[in-house]
Amino acid sequence: MIKSEVYILSGFLGSGKTTLLKRILEEEHKLGRKVAVMMNELGEVSIDSNVVDEDVALKELLGGCICCSIQDKLEAQLQGLLIDEKPDVIYIETTGAAHPVEVLDAILSPLFADALHIKGIVTTVDGLRWLNRKSMSPQLQQLILEQIRHADFIIVNKMSELSESEQAKITFEIQALNSKARCLLTNYSQVSLDQLKALSVFYPDKTNTHLSQKNLNLSTFVYRFQGPVSHAGFEEFLKSLPDTIYRIKGYLKFDSNSYPFLFQFSYGMPLYMKEQMNLPLNLVFIGENIDWGQMNTALEQLENEFENQHMDE
């Protein structure tokens, strides 16, 4: 299956996300690739949608943030894009209030996770605002820190308004927060598409677990179950997970003859909901610095134990 590339454009309000998107779309047009854009606004009216040309498939997500109130709407629109447009690449411009982990969680539906190739989280930063961030509320300061910490590529704008010593200070502070992401100091989001296309996110599945992790803190993993597992065994598996597993969601079976459960796991809290139809038994994980090969082995062992137990009965 040919997967659609996905880039998440993150960053606080006014930091240069829309300017970045406009530059990217101009370069993609020259390449002739089929592009789709999802644009998220907290308000009921889109302000920036005019930067997207008519030949680019656009889905607007208004009246809430991807990461909280409109996840269901995002999932439906993303699925529609994949079926109707079959784009080579999807750019998702988030609201300035979006937490990158929550956004990644929202787009990785187990229903179509295997149709997407997550290329990375690109975070834009306003250099002046970064230097003056102490004047902001503690909540906003923390949000900006999180947007930087989970980025795969960081673009710091407004360098022409800063001295060399201020630029050096910004570089040092941001690289101390996230040493694995590339940090580019620029003006007006001047970054080439080739630099972004070089991003490579660790995104294995159970048929390909030998990929190497490259320049990434946050990574994802999709496990595709071939059959049911023991509920008790799965609970033991959850207890063994490291604290840096932030999200799990998907479908799994505990009985060969019944419908699957929708399973969600958030910061240590599991939730099971019984479904009334058969769905793909995919489980999506989001975590930081995780040995996904070891995770894959543990889940395969769970499946094998269930199968062996029922063959003996």
PDB file of C-alpha atoms in Angstrom:
ATOM      1  CA  MET A   1       0.000   0.000   0.000  1.00  0.00           C
ATOM      2  CA  ILE A   2       1.282   3.484  -0.915  1.00  0.00           C
ATOM      3  CA  LYS A   3       1.068   5.654   2.183  1.00  0.00           C
ATOM      4  CA  SER A   4       0.293   9.375   2.310  1.00  0.00           C
ATOM      5  CA  GLU A   5       3.041  11.406   3.948  1.00  0.00           C
ATOM      6  CA  VAL A   6       1.861  13.533   6.886  1.00  0.00           C
ATOM      7  CA  TYR A   7       3.531  16.631   8.328  1.00  0.00           C
ATOM      8  CA  ILE A   8       2.183  18.288  11.476  1.00  0.00           C
ATOM      9  CA  LEU A   9       2.819  22.044  11.532  1.00  0.00           C
ATOM     10  CA  SER A  10       2.930  23.109  15.172  1.00  0.00           C
ATOM     11  CA  GLY A  11       3.769  26.349  16.947  1.00  0.00           C
ATOM     12  CA  PHE A  12       2.296  29.137  19.032  1.00  0.00           C
ATOM     13  CA  LEU A  13       0.023  31.842  17.594  1.00  0.00           C
ATOM     14  CA  GLY A  14       1.810  34.194  15.237  1.00  0.00           C
ATOM     15  CA  SER A  15       5.020  32.168  15.074  1.00  0.00           C
ATOM     16  CA  GLY A  16       4.991  31.668  11.283  1.00  0.00           C
ATOM     17  CA  LYS A  17       3.030  28.438  10.653  1.00  0.00           C
ATOM     18  CA  THR A  18       0.826  29.870   7.908  1.00  0.00           C
ATOM     19  CA  THR A  19       3.792  31.537   6.189  1.00  0.00           C
ATOM     20  CA  LEU A  20       5.575  28.180   6.312  1.00  0.00           C
ATOM     21  CA  LEU A  21       2.561  26.399   4.833  1.00  0.00           C
ATOM     22  CA  LYS A  22       2.346  28.929   1.992  1.00  0.00           C
ATOM     23  CA  ARG A  23       6.032  28.396   1.124  1.00  0.00           C
ATOM     24  CA  ILE A  24       5.634  24.620   1.232  1.00  0.00           C
ATOM     25  CA  LEU A  25       2.586  24.657  -1.054  1.00  0.00           C
ATOM     26  CA  GLU A  26       4.435  26.789  -3.598  1.00  0.00           C
ATOM     27  CA  GLU A  27       7.277  24.240  -3.707  1.00  0.00           C
ATOM     28  CA  GLU A  28       4.917  21.255  -3.819  1.00  0.00           C
ATOM     29  CA  HIS A  29       3.118  22.845  -6.778  1.00  0.00           C
ATOM     30  CA  LYS A  30       6.409  22.950  -8.688  1.00  0.00           C
ATOM     31  CA  LEU A  31       6.979  19.254  -7.942  1.00  0.00           C
ATOM     32  CA  GLY A  32       3.510  18.305  -9.153  1.00  0.00           C
ATOM     33  CA  ARG A  33       2.665  16.181  -6.122  1.00  0.00           C
ATOM     34  CA  LYS A  34      -0.948  15.729  -5.037  1.00  0.00           C
ATOM     35  CA  VAL A  35      -1.293  17.744  -1.832  1.00  0.00           C
ATOM     36  CA  ALA A  36      -3.992  17.994   0.824  1.00  0.00           C
ATOM     37  CA  VAL A  37      -4.210  20.453   3.711  1.00  0.00           C
ATOM     38  CA  MET A  38      -6.082  20.209   6.997  1.00  0.00           C
ATOM     39  CA  MET A  39      -6.362  23.563   8.733  1.00  0.00           C
ATOM     40  CA  ASN A  40      -7.502  23.788  12.350  1.00  0.00           C
ATOM     41  CA  GLU A  41      -8.914  27.027  13.799  1.00  0.00           C
ATOM     42  CA  LEU A  42     -10.288  27.570  17.295  1.00  0.00           C
ATOM     43  CA  GLY A  43     -12.920  29.973  15.923  1.00  0.00           C
ATOM     44  CA  GLU A  44     -15.913  29.270  13.700  1.00  0.00           C
ATOM     45  CA  VAL A  45     -14.368  31.083  10.721  1.00  0.00           C
ATOM     46  CA  SER A  46     -11.113  30.189   8.968  1.00  0.00           C
ATOM     47  CA  ILE A  47      -8.747  33.134   8.704  1.00  0.00           C
ATOM     48  CA  ASP A  48      -5.870  31.585   6.756  1.00  0.00           C
ATOM     49  CA  SER A  49      -7.578  29.293   4.241  1.00  0.00           C
ATOM     50  CA  ASN A  50      -6.980  31.806   1.417  1.00  0.00           C
ATOM     51  CA  VAL A  51      -3.307  30.724   1.302  1.00  0.00           C
ATOM     52  CA  VAL A  52      -4.441  27.365  -0.132  1.00  0.00           C
ATOM     53  CA  ASP A  53      -4.981  27.320  -3.913  1.00  0.00           C
ATOM     54  CA  GLU A  54      -8.104  25.811  -5.446  1.00  0.00           C
ATOM     55  CA  ASP A  55      -6.194  22.810  -6.804  1.00  0.00           C
ATOM     56  CA  VAL A  56      -5.233  21.706  -3.277  1.00  0.00           C
ATOM     57  CA  ALA A  57      -7.716  19.590  -1.316  1.00  0.00           C
ATOM     58  CA  LEU A  58      -8.568  21.549   1.856  1.00  0.00           C
ATOM     59  CA  LYS A  59     -10.383  20.381   4.954  1.00  0.00           C
ATOM     60  CA  GLU A  60     -11.135  23.025   7.591  1.00  0.00           C
ATOM     61  CA  LEU A  61     -11.570  21.992  11.212  1.00  0.00           C
ATOM     62  CA  LEU A  62     -13.286  24.914  12.912  1.00  0.00           C
ATOM     63  CA  GLY A  63     -14.682  25.650  16.339  1.00  0.00           C
ATOM     64  CA  GLY A  64     -12.221  23.702  18.463  1.00  0.00           C
ATOM     65  CA  CYS A  65      -8.772  22.197  18.777  1.00  0.00           C
ATOM     66  CA  ILE A  66      -7.758  18.923  17.083  1.00  0.00           C
ATOM     67  CA  CYS A  67      -6.337  17.689  20.352  1.00  0.00           C
ATOM     68  CA  CYS A  68      -9.504  17.943  22.423  1.00  0.00           C
ATOM     69  CA  SER A  69     -13.003  18.878  21.235  1.00  0.00           C
ATOM     70  CA  ILE A  70     -13.038  17.873  17.551  1.00  0.00           C
ATOM     71  CA  GLN A  71     -11.070  14.618  17.343  1.00  0.00           C
ATOM     72  CA  ASP A  72     -14.047  12.766  15.826  1.00  0.00           C
ATOM     73  CA  LYS A  73     -14.456  15.406  13.120  1.00  0.00           C
ATOM     74  CA  LEU A  74     -10.753  15.200  12.296  1.00  0.00           C
ATOM     75  CA  GLU A  75     -10.912  11.424  11.956  1.00  0.00           C
ATOM     76  CA  ALA A  76     -13.892  11.599   9.588  1.00  0.00           C
ATOM     77  CA  GLN A  77     -12.335  14.309   7.408  1.00  0.00           C
ATOM     78  CA  LEU A  78      -8.960  12.593   7.277  1.00  0.00           C
ATOM     79  CA  GLN A  79     -10.579   9.332   6.241  1.00  0.00           C
ATOM     80  CA  GLY A  80     -12.501  11.225   3.550  1.00  0.00           C
ATOM     81  CA  LEU A  81      -9.269  12.724   2.205  1.00  0.00           C
ATOM     82  CA  LEU A  82      -7.594   9.334   2.017  1.00  0.00           C
ATOM     83  CA  ILE A  83     -10.531   7.723   0.192  1.00  0.00           C
ATOM     84  CA  ASP A  84     -11.546  10.566  -2.146  1.00  0.00           C
ATOM     85  CA  GLU A  85      -8.293  12.392  -2.858  1.00  0.00           C
ATOM     86  CA  LYS A  86      -5.551   9.787  -2.246  1.00  0.00           C
ATOM     87  CA  PRO A  87      -2.965  12.557  -1.684  1.00  0.00           C
ATOM     88  CA  ASP A  88       0.787  12.053  -1.841  1.00  0.00           C
ATOM     89  CA  VAL A  89       1.193  14.322   1.182  1.00  0.00           C
ATOM     90  CA  ILE A  90      -1.039  15.895   3.846  1.00  0.00           C
ATOM     91  CA  TYR A  91      -0.059  19.025   5.776  1.00  0.00           C
ATOM     92  CA  ILE A  92      -1.917  19.584   9.033  1.00  0.00           C
ATOM     93  CA  GLU A  93      -1.719  23.138  10.363  1.00  0.00           C
ATOM     94  CA  THR A  94      -2.712  23.096  14.030  1.00  0.00           C
ATOM     95  CA  THR A  95      -3.992  25.876  16.247  1.00  0.00           C
ATOM     96  CA  GLY A  96      -1.417  27.703  18.342  1.00  0.00           C
ATOM     97  CA  ALA A  97      -3.006  26.095  21.402  1.00  0.00           C
ATOM     98  CA  ALA A  98      -2.419  22.518  20.251  1.00  0.00           C
ATOM     99  CA  HIS A  99      -0.177  20.102  22.138  1.00  0.00           C
ATOM    100  CA  PRO A 100       1.830  18.036  19.599  1.00  0.00           C
ATOM    101  CA  VAL A 101       1.360  14.713  21.425  1.00  0.00           C
ATOM    102  CA  GLU A 102      -2.402  15.212  21.440  1.00  0.00           C
ATOM    103  CA  VAL A 103      -2.425  16.098  17.744  1.00  0.00           C
ATOM    104  CA  LEU A 104      -0.383  13.034  16.839  1.00  0.00           C
ATOM    105  CA  ASP A 105      -2.777  10.945  18.895  1.00  0.00           C
ATOM    106  CA  ALA A 106      -5.773  12.451  17.104  1.00  0.00           C
ATOM    107  CA  ILE A 107      -4.542  11.608  13.582  1.00  0.00           C
ATOM    108  CA  LEU A 108      -3.408   8.070  14.353  1.00  0.00           C
ATOM    109  CA  SER A 109      -6.752   6.345  14.220  1.00  0.00           C
ATOM    110  CA  PRO A 110      -6.300   2.559  14.223  1.00  0.00           C
ATOM    111  CA  LEU A 111      -8.759   2.444  11.314  1.00  0.00           C
ATOM    112  CA  PHE A 112      -6.273   3.980   8.884  1.00  0.00           C
ATOM    113  CA  ALA A 113      -2.948   4.266  10.672  1.00  0.00           C
ATOM    114  CA  ASP A 114      -1.367   1.927   8.125  1.00  0.00           C
ATOM    115  CA  ALA A 115      -2.341   4.356   5.323  1.00  0.00           C
ATOM    116  CA  LEU A 116      -0.212   7.176   6.748  1.00  0.00           C
ATOM    117  CA  HIS A 117       3.526   7.800   6.886  1.00  0.00           C
ATOM    118  CA  ILE A 118       4.092  10.348   9.640  1.00  0.00           C
ATOM    119  CA  LYS A 119       7.090  12.361   8.457  1.00  0.00           C
ATOM    120  CA  GLY A 120       7.380  14.544  11.529  1.00  0.00           C
ATOM    121  CA  ILE A 121       6.314  17.455  13.705  1.00  0.00           C
ATOM    122  CA  VAL A 122       7.572  20.826  12.464  1.00  0.00           C
ATOM    123  CA  THR A 123       7.406  23.537  15.145  1.00  0.00           C
ATOM    124  CA  THR A 124       7.726  27.244  14.407  1.00  0.00           C
ATOM    125  CA  VAL A 125       8.931  29.589  17.158  1.00  0.00           C
ATOM    126  CA  ASP A 126       8.763  33.378  17.370  1.00  0.00           C
ATOM    127  CA  GLY A 127      12.309  34.320  18.477  1.00  0.00           C
ATOM    128  CA  LEU A 128      11.223  37.536  20.195  1.00  0.00           C
ATOM    129  CA  ARG A 129       8.366  35.818  22.022  1.00  0.00           C
ATOM    130  CA  TRP A 130      10.723  33.063  23.144  1.00  0.00           C
ATOM    131  CA  LEU A 131      13.086  35.587  24.752  1.00  0.00           C
ATOM    132  CA  ASN A 132      10.146  37.313  26.459  1.00  0.00           C
ATOM    133  CA  ARG A 133       8.221  34.161  27.364  1.00  0.00           C
ATOM    134  CA  LYS A 134       8.481  34.805  31.108  1.00  0.00           C
ATOM    135  CA  SER A 135       5.833  37.520  30.691  1.00  0.00           C
ATOM    136  CA  MET A 136       3.333  34.863  29.571  1.00  0.00           C
ATOM    137  CA  SER A 137       1.170  32.736  31.849  1.00  0.00           C
ATOM    138  CA  PRO A 138       2.757  29.526  33.233  1.00  0.00           C
ATOM    139  CA  GLN A 139       0.321  27.460  31.124  1.00  0.00           C
ATOM    140  CA  LEU A 140       1.352  29.139  27.863  1.00  0.00           C
ATOM    141  CA  GLN A 141       5.030  28.916  28.761  1.00  0.00           C
ATOM    142  CA  GLN A 142       4.615  25.182  29.324  1.00  0.00           C
ATOM    143  CA  LEU A 143       2.745  24.750  26.032  1.00  0.00           C
ATOM    144  CA  ILE A 144       5.562  26.400  24.063  1.00  0.00           C
ATOM    145  CA  LEU A 145       8.114  24.201  25.851  1.00  0.00           C
ATOM    146  CA  GLU A 146       6.102  21.098  24.921  1.00  0.00           C
ATOM    147  CA  GLN A 147       5.771  22.199  21.285  1.00  0.00           C
ATOM    148  CA  ILE A 148       9.564  22.479  21.110  1.00  0.00           C
ATOM    149  CA  ARG A 149      10.379  19.362  23.114  1.00  0.00           C
ATOM    150  CA  HIS A 150       8.335  17.066  20.863  1.00  0.00           C
ATOM    151  CA  ALA A 151       9.358  18.609  17.523  1.00  0.00           C
ATOM    152  CA  ASP A 152      11.405  16.849  14.856  1.00  0.00           C
ATOM    153  CA  PHE A 153      12.297  20.117  13.088  1.00  0.00           C
ATOM    154  CA  ILE A 154      12.311  23.568  14.738  1.00  0.00           C
ATOM    155  CA  ILE A 155      12.122  26.837  12.796  1.00  0.00           C
ATOM    156  CA  VAL A 156      12.929  29.963  14.820  1.00  0.00           C
ATOM    157  CA  ASN A 157      11.700  33.139  13.102  1.00  0.00           C
ATOM    158  CA  LYS A 158      12.423  36.910  13.383  1.00  0.00           C
ATOM    159  CA  MET A 159      16.194  36.516  13.485  1.00  0.00           C
ATOM    160  CA  SER A 160      16.711  39.876  11.756  1.00  0.00           C
ATOM    161  CA  GLU A 161      15.280  41.567  14.844  1.00  0.00           C
ATOM    162  CA  LEU A 162      17.741  39.875  17.218  1.00  0.00           C
ATOM    163  CA  SER A 163      21.413  40.421  17.996  1.00  0.00           C
ATOM    164  CA  GLU A 164      23.994  37.664  17.498  1.00  0.00           C
ATOM    165  CA  SER A 165      24.174  37.101  21.256  1.00  0.00           C
ATOM    166  CA  GLU A 166      20.367  36.756  21.442  1.00  0.00           C
ATOM    167  CA  GLN A 167      20.419  34.291  18.546  1.00  0.00           C
ATOM    168  CA  ALA A 168      23.107  32.250  20.303  1.00  0.00           C
ATOM    169  CA  LYS A 169      21.071  32.286  23.525  1.00  0.00           C
ATOM    170  CA  ILE A 170      17.955  31.016  21.706  1.00  0.00           C
ATOM    171  CA  THR A 171      19.916  28.253  19.971  1.00  0.00           C
ATOM    172  CA  PHE A 172      21.483  27.102  23.240  1.00  0.00           C
ATOM    173  CA  GLU A 173      18.174  27.089  25.146  1.00  0.00           C
ATOM    174  CA  ILE A 174      16.204  25.285  22.443  1.00  0.00           C
ATOM    175  CA  GLN A 175      18.880  22.650  21.834  1.00  0.00           C
ATOM    176  CA  ALA A 176      19.043  22.058  25.588  1.00  0.00           C
ATOM    177  CA  LEU A 177      15.307  21.274  25.459  1.00  0.00           C
ATOM    178  CA  ASN A 178      15.499  19.147  22.315  1.00  0.00           C
ATOM    179  CA  SER A 179      18.942  18.114  21.117  1.00  0.00           C
ATOM    180  CA  LYS A 180      17.639  15.638  18.516  1.00  0.00           C
ATOM    181  CA  ALA A 181      15.630  18.026  16.348  1.00  0.00           C
ATOM    182  CA  ARG A 182      17.271  20.218  13.753  1.00  0.00           C
ATOM    183  CA  CYS A 183      17.006  23.905  14.731  1.00  0.00           C
ATOM    184  CA  LEU A 184      16.966  26.470  11.910  1.00  0.00           C
ATOM    185  CA  LEU A 185      17.218  30.228  12.615  1.00  0.00           C
ATOM    186  CA  THR A 186      15.528  32.226   9.878  1.00  0.00           C
ATOM    187  CA  ASN A 187      13.078  34.953   8.878  1.00  0.00           C
ATOM    188  CA  TYR A 188       9.569  34.419   7.508  1.00  0.00           C
ATOM    189  CA  SER A 189       9.862  30.609   7.753  1.00  0.00           C
ATOM    190  CA  GLN A 190      12.451  30.397   4.977  1.00  0.00           C
ATOM    191  CA  VAL A 191      13.033  26.665   4.834  1.00  0.00           C
ATOM    192  CA  SER A 192      13.354  24.451   1.766  1.00  0.00           C
ATOM    193  CA  LEU A 193      11.033  21.527   1.152  1.00  0.00           C
ATOM    194  CA  ASP A 194      14.077  19.262   0.757  1.00  0.00           C
ATOM    195  CA  GLN A 195      15.008  19.932   4.382  1.00  0.00           C
ATOM    196  CA  LEU A 196      11.570  18.854   5.558  1.00  0.00           C
ATOM    197  CA  LYS A 197      11.425  15.830   3.258  1.00  0.00           C
ATOM    198  CA  ALA A 198      14.635  14.584   4.865  1.00  0.00           C
ATOM    199  CA  LEU A 199      12.693  13.969   8.087  1.00  0.00           C
ATOM    200  CA  SER A 200      12.327  10.278   8.872  1.00  0.00           C
ATOM    201  CA  VAL A 201      10.043   9.198  11.679  1.00  0.00           C
ATOM    202  CA  PHE A 202      10.435   5.816  13.358  1.00  0.00           C
ATOM    203  CA  TYR A 203       7.146   4.187  12.332  1.00  0.00           C
ATOM    204  CA  PRO A 204       7.438   0.399  12.267  1.00  0.00           C
ATOM    205  CA  ASP A 205       4.752  -2.234  12.306  1.00  0.00           C
ATOM    206  CA  LYS A 206       4.852  -5.913  13.185  1.00  0.00           C
ATOM    207  CA  THR A 207       6.081  -6.819   9.692  1.00  0.00           C
ATOM    208  CA  ASN A 208       8.973  -4.367   9.779  1.00  0.00           C
ATOM    209  CA  THR A 209      10.572  -3.924  13.174  1.00  0.00           C
ATOM    210  CA  HIS A 210      14.169  -3.361  12.164  1.00  0.00           C
ATOM    211  CA  LEU A 211      14.051   0.338  11.347  1.00  0.00           C
ATOM    212  CA  SER A 212      16.469   2.609  13.174  1.00  0.00           C
ATOM    213  CA  GLN A 213      15.368   5.633  15.155  1.00  0.00           C
ATOM    214  CA  LYS A 214      16.607   8.836  13.552  1.00  0.00           C
ATOM    215  CA  ASN A 215      16.528  12.297  15.104  1.00  0.00           C
ATOM    216  CA  LEU A 216      13.298  11.728  16.990  1.00  0.00           C
ATOM    217  CA  ASN A 217      12.052  11.940  20.565  1.00  0.00           C
ATOM    218  CA  LEU A 218       8.406  11.063  20.040  1.00  0.00           C
ATOM    219  CA  SER A 219       7.684   7.974  17.958  1.00  0.00           C
ATOM    220  CA  THR A 220       4.776   5.728  17.044  1.00  0.00           C
ATOM    221  CA  PHE A 221       4.213   2.024  16.546  1.00  0.00           C
ATOM    222  CA  VAL A 222       1.326   0.048  15.048  1.00  0.00           C
ATOM    223  CA  TYR A 223       0.727  -3.560  16.048  1.00  0.00           C
ATOM    224  CA  ARG A 224      -1.670  -5.629  13.935  1.00  0.00           C
ATOM    225  CA  PHE A 225      -3.185  -8.525  15.852  1.00  0.00           C
ATOM    226  CA  GLN A 226      -3.838 -11.749  13.960  1.00  0.00           C
ATOM    227  CA  GLY A 227      -6.274 -12.967  16.617  1.00  0.00           C
ATOM    228  CA  PRO A 228      -7.407 -12.593  20.229  1.00  0.00           C
ATOM    229  CA  VAL A 229      -5.279 -12.386  23.374  1.00  0.00           C
ATOM    230  CA  SER A 230      -5.855 -13.133  27.046  1.00  0.00           C
ATOM    231  CA  HIS A 231      -7.435 -10.214  28.921  1.00  0.00           C
ATOM    232  CA  ALA A 232      -5.420 -11.027  32.044  1.00  0.00           C
ATOM    233  CA  GLY A 233      -2.239 -11.333  29.994  1.00  0.00           C
ATOM    234  CA  PHE A 234      -2.902  -7.996  28.320  1.00  0.00           C
ATOM    235  CA  GLU A 235      -3.421  -6.336  31.713  1.00  0.00           C
ATOM    236  CA  GLU A 236      -0.041  -7.698  32.837  1.00  0.00           C
ATOM    237  CA  PHE A 237       1.495  -6.319  29.651  1.00  0.00           C
ATOM    238  CA  LEU A 238       0.067  -2.861  30.465  1.00  0.00           C
ATOM    239  CA  LYS A 239       1.542  -2.971  33.977  1.00  0.00           C
ATOM    240  CA  SER A 240       4.988  -3.579  32.495  1.00  0.00           C
ATOM    241  CA  LEU A 241       4.906  -0.508  30.223  1.00  0.00           C
ATOM    242  CA  PRO A 242       7.368   2.335  30.856  1.00  0.00           C
ATOM    243  CA  ASP A 243       6.080   5.764  31.920  1.00  0.00           C
ATOM    244  CA  THR A 244       7.066   7.185  28.541  1.00  0.00           C
ATOM    245  CA  ILE A 245       4.192   5.408  26.779  1.00  0.00           C
ATOM    246  CA  TYR A 246       1.770   8.331  26.525  1.00  0.00           C
ATOM    247  CA  ARG A 247      -1.062   6.967  24.410  1.00  0.00           C
ATOM    248  CA  ILE A 248      -2.422   3.637  23.167  1.00  0.00           C
ATOM    249  CA  LYS A 249      -5.613   3.259  21.193  1.00  0.00           C
ATOM    250  CA  GLY A 250      -7.095   0.666  18.901  1.00  0.00           C
ATOM    251  CA  TYR A 251      -9.088  -2.546  18.748  1.00  0.00           C
ATOM    252  CA  LEU A 252      -8.367  -5.958  20.221  1.00  0.00           C
ATOM    253  CA  LYS A 253     -10.235  -9.184  20.993  1.00  0.00           C
ATOM    254  CA  PHE A 254     -10.249 -11.289  24.129  1.00  0.00           C
ATOM    255  CA  ASP A 255     -12.542 -13.994  22.758  1.00  0.00           C
ATOM    256  CA  SER A 256     -12.445 -15.652  19.331  1.00  0.00           C
ATOM    257  CA  ASN A 257     -16.208 -15.545  18.893  1.00  0.00           C
ATOM    258  CA  SER A 258     -17.033 -12.027  20.078  1.00  0.00           C
ATOM    259  CA  TYR A 259     -16.664  -8.515  18.696  1.00  0.00           C
ATOM    260  CA  PRO A 260     -13.540  -6.531  19.586  1.00  0.00           C
ATOM    261  CA  PHE A 261     -13.100  -3.850  22.233  1.00  0.00           C
ATOM    262  CA  LEU A 262     -12.097  -0.273  21.529  1.00  0.00           C
ATOM    263  CA  PHE A 263      -9.138   0.202  23.865  1.00  0.00           C
ATOM    264  CA  GLN A 264      -7.760   3.570  24.956  1.00  0.00           C
ATOM    265  CA  PHE A 265      -4.845   4.197  27.301  1.00  0.00           C
ATOM    266  CA  SER A 266      -3.764   7.658  28.434  1.00  0.00           C
ATOM    267  CA  TYR A 267      -0.926   8.281  30.879  1.00  0.00           C
ATOM    268  CA  GLY A 268      -1.490   5.000  32.712  1.00  0.00           C
ATOM    269  CA  MET A 269      -5.312   4.885  32.619  1.00  0.00           C
ATOM    270  CA  PRO A 270      -6.909   2.086  30.488  1.00  0.00           C
ATOM    271  CA  LEU A 271     -10.438   2.211  29.061  1.00  0.00           C
ATOM    272  CA  TYR A 272     -12.335  -0.616  27.290  1.00  0.00           C
ATOM    273  CA  MET A 273     -15.506  -0.127  25.224  1.00  0.00           C
ATOM    274  CA  LYS A 274     -17.311  -3.061  23.593  1.00  0.00           C
ATOM    275  CA  GLU A 275     -17.898  -2.692  19.845  1.00  0.00           C
ATOM    276  CA  GLN A 276     -20.888  -4.075  17.915  1.00  0.00           C
ATOM    277  CA  MET A 277     -19.040  -4.910  14.695  1.00  0.00           C
ATOM    278  CA  ASN A 278     -15.757  -6.407  13.585  1.00  0.00           C
ATOM    279  CA  LEU A 279     -13.006  -3.837  13.029  1.00  0.00           C
ATOM    280  CA  PRO A 280      -9.305  -4.093  12.081  1.00  0.00           C
ATOM    281  CA  LEU A 281      -7.389  -5.327  15.126  1.00  0.00           C
ATOM    282  CA  ASN A 282      -4.807  -2.528  15.059  1.00  0.00           C
ATOM    283  CA  LEU A 283      -3.270  -0.982  18.176  1.00  0.00           C
ATOM    284  CA  VAL A 284      -1.473   2.369  17.883  1.00  0.00           C
ATOM    285  CA  PHE A 285       1.190   3.359  20.436  1.00  0.00           C
ATOM    286  CA  ILE A 286       2.748   6.801  21.007  1.00  0.00           C
ATOM    287  CA  GLY A 287       5.787   7.060  23.264  1.00  0.00           C
ATOM    288  CA  GLU A 288       9.228   8.465  23.819  1.00  0.00           C
ATOM    289  CA  ASN A 289      12.528   6.564  23.634  1.00  0.00           C
ATOM    290  CA  ILE A 290      10.812   3.160  23.446  1.00  0.00           C
ATOM    291  CA  ASP A 291      12.283  -0.113  22.192  1.00  0.00           C
ATOM    292  CA  TRP A 292       9.454  -0.952  19.795  1.00  0.00           C
ATOM    293  CA  GLY A 293      11.106  -4.221  18.790  1.00  0.00           C
ATOM    294  CA  GLN A 294      10.807  -5.412  22.381  1.00  0.00           C
ATOM    295  CA  MET A 295       7.184  -4.203  22.456  1.00  0.00           C
ATOM    296  CA  ASN A 296       6.442  -6.132  19.265  1.00  0.00           C
ATOM    297  CA  THR A 297       7.938  -9.327  20.752  1.00  0.00           C
ATOM    298  CA  ALA A 298       5.845  -9.024  23.928  1.00  0.00           C
ATOM    299  CA  LEU A 299       2.616  -8.640  21.943  1.00  0.00           C
ATOM    300  CA  GLU A 300       3.454 -11.545  19.642  1.00  0.00           C
ATOM    301  CA  GLN A 301       4.056 -13.671  22.733  1.00  0.00           C
ATOM    302  CA  LEU A 302       0.597 -12.711  24.060  1.00  0.00           C
ATOM    303  CA  GLU A 303      -1.008 -13.863  20.799  1.00  0.00           C
ATOM    304  CA  ASN A 304       0.960 -17.111  20.728  1.00  0.00           C
ATOM    305  CA  GLU A 305       0.082 -17.947  24.344  1.00  0.00           C
ATOM    306  CA  PHE A 306      -3.649 -17.502  23.639  1.00  0.00           C
ATOM    307  CA  GLU A 307      -3.443 -19.635  20.501  1.00  0.00           C
ATOM    308  CA  ASN A 308      -1.490 -22.436  22.227  1.00  0.00           C
ATOM    309  CA  GLN A 309      -3.828 -22.438  25.207  1.00  0.00           C
ATOM    310  CA  HIS A 310      -6.920 -22.908  23.002  1.00  0.00           C
ATOM    311  CA  MET A 311      -5.269 -25.567  20.828  1.00  0.00           C
ATOM    312  CA  ASP A 312      -4.710 -27.644  23.970  1.00  0.00           C
ATOM    313  CA  GLU A 313      -8.346 -27.382  25.084  1.00  0.00           C
TER     314      GLU A 313
END
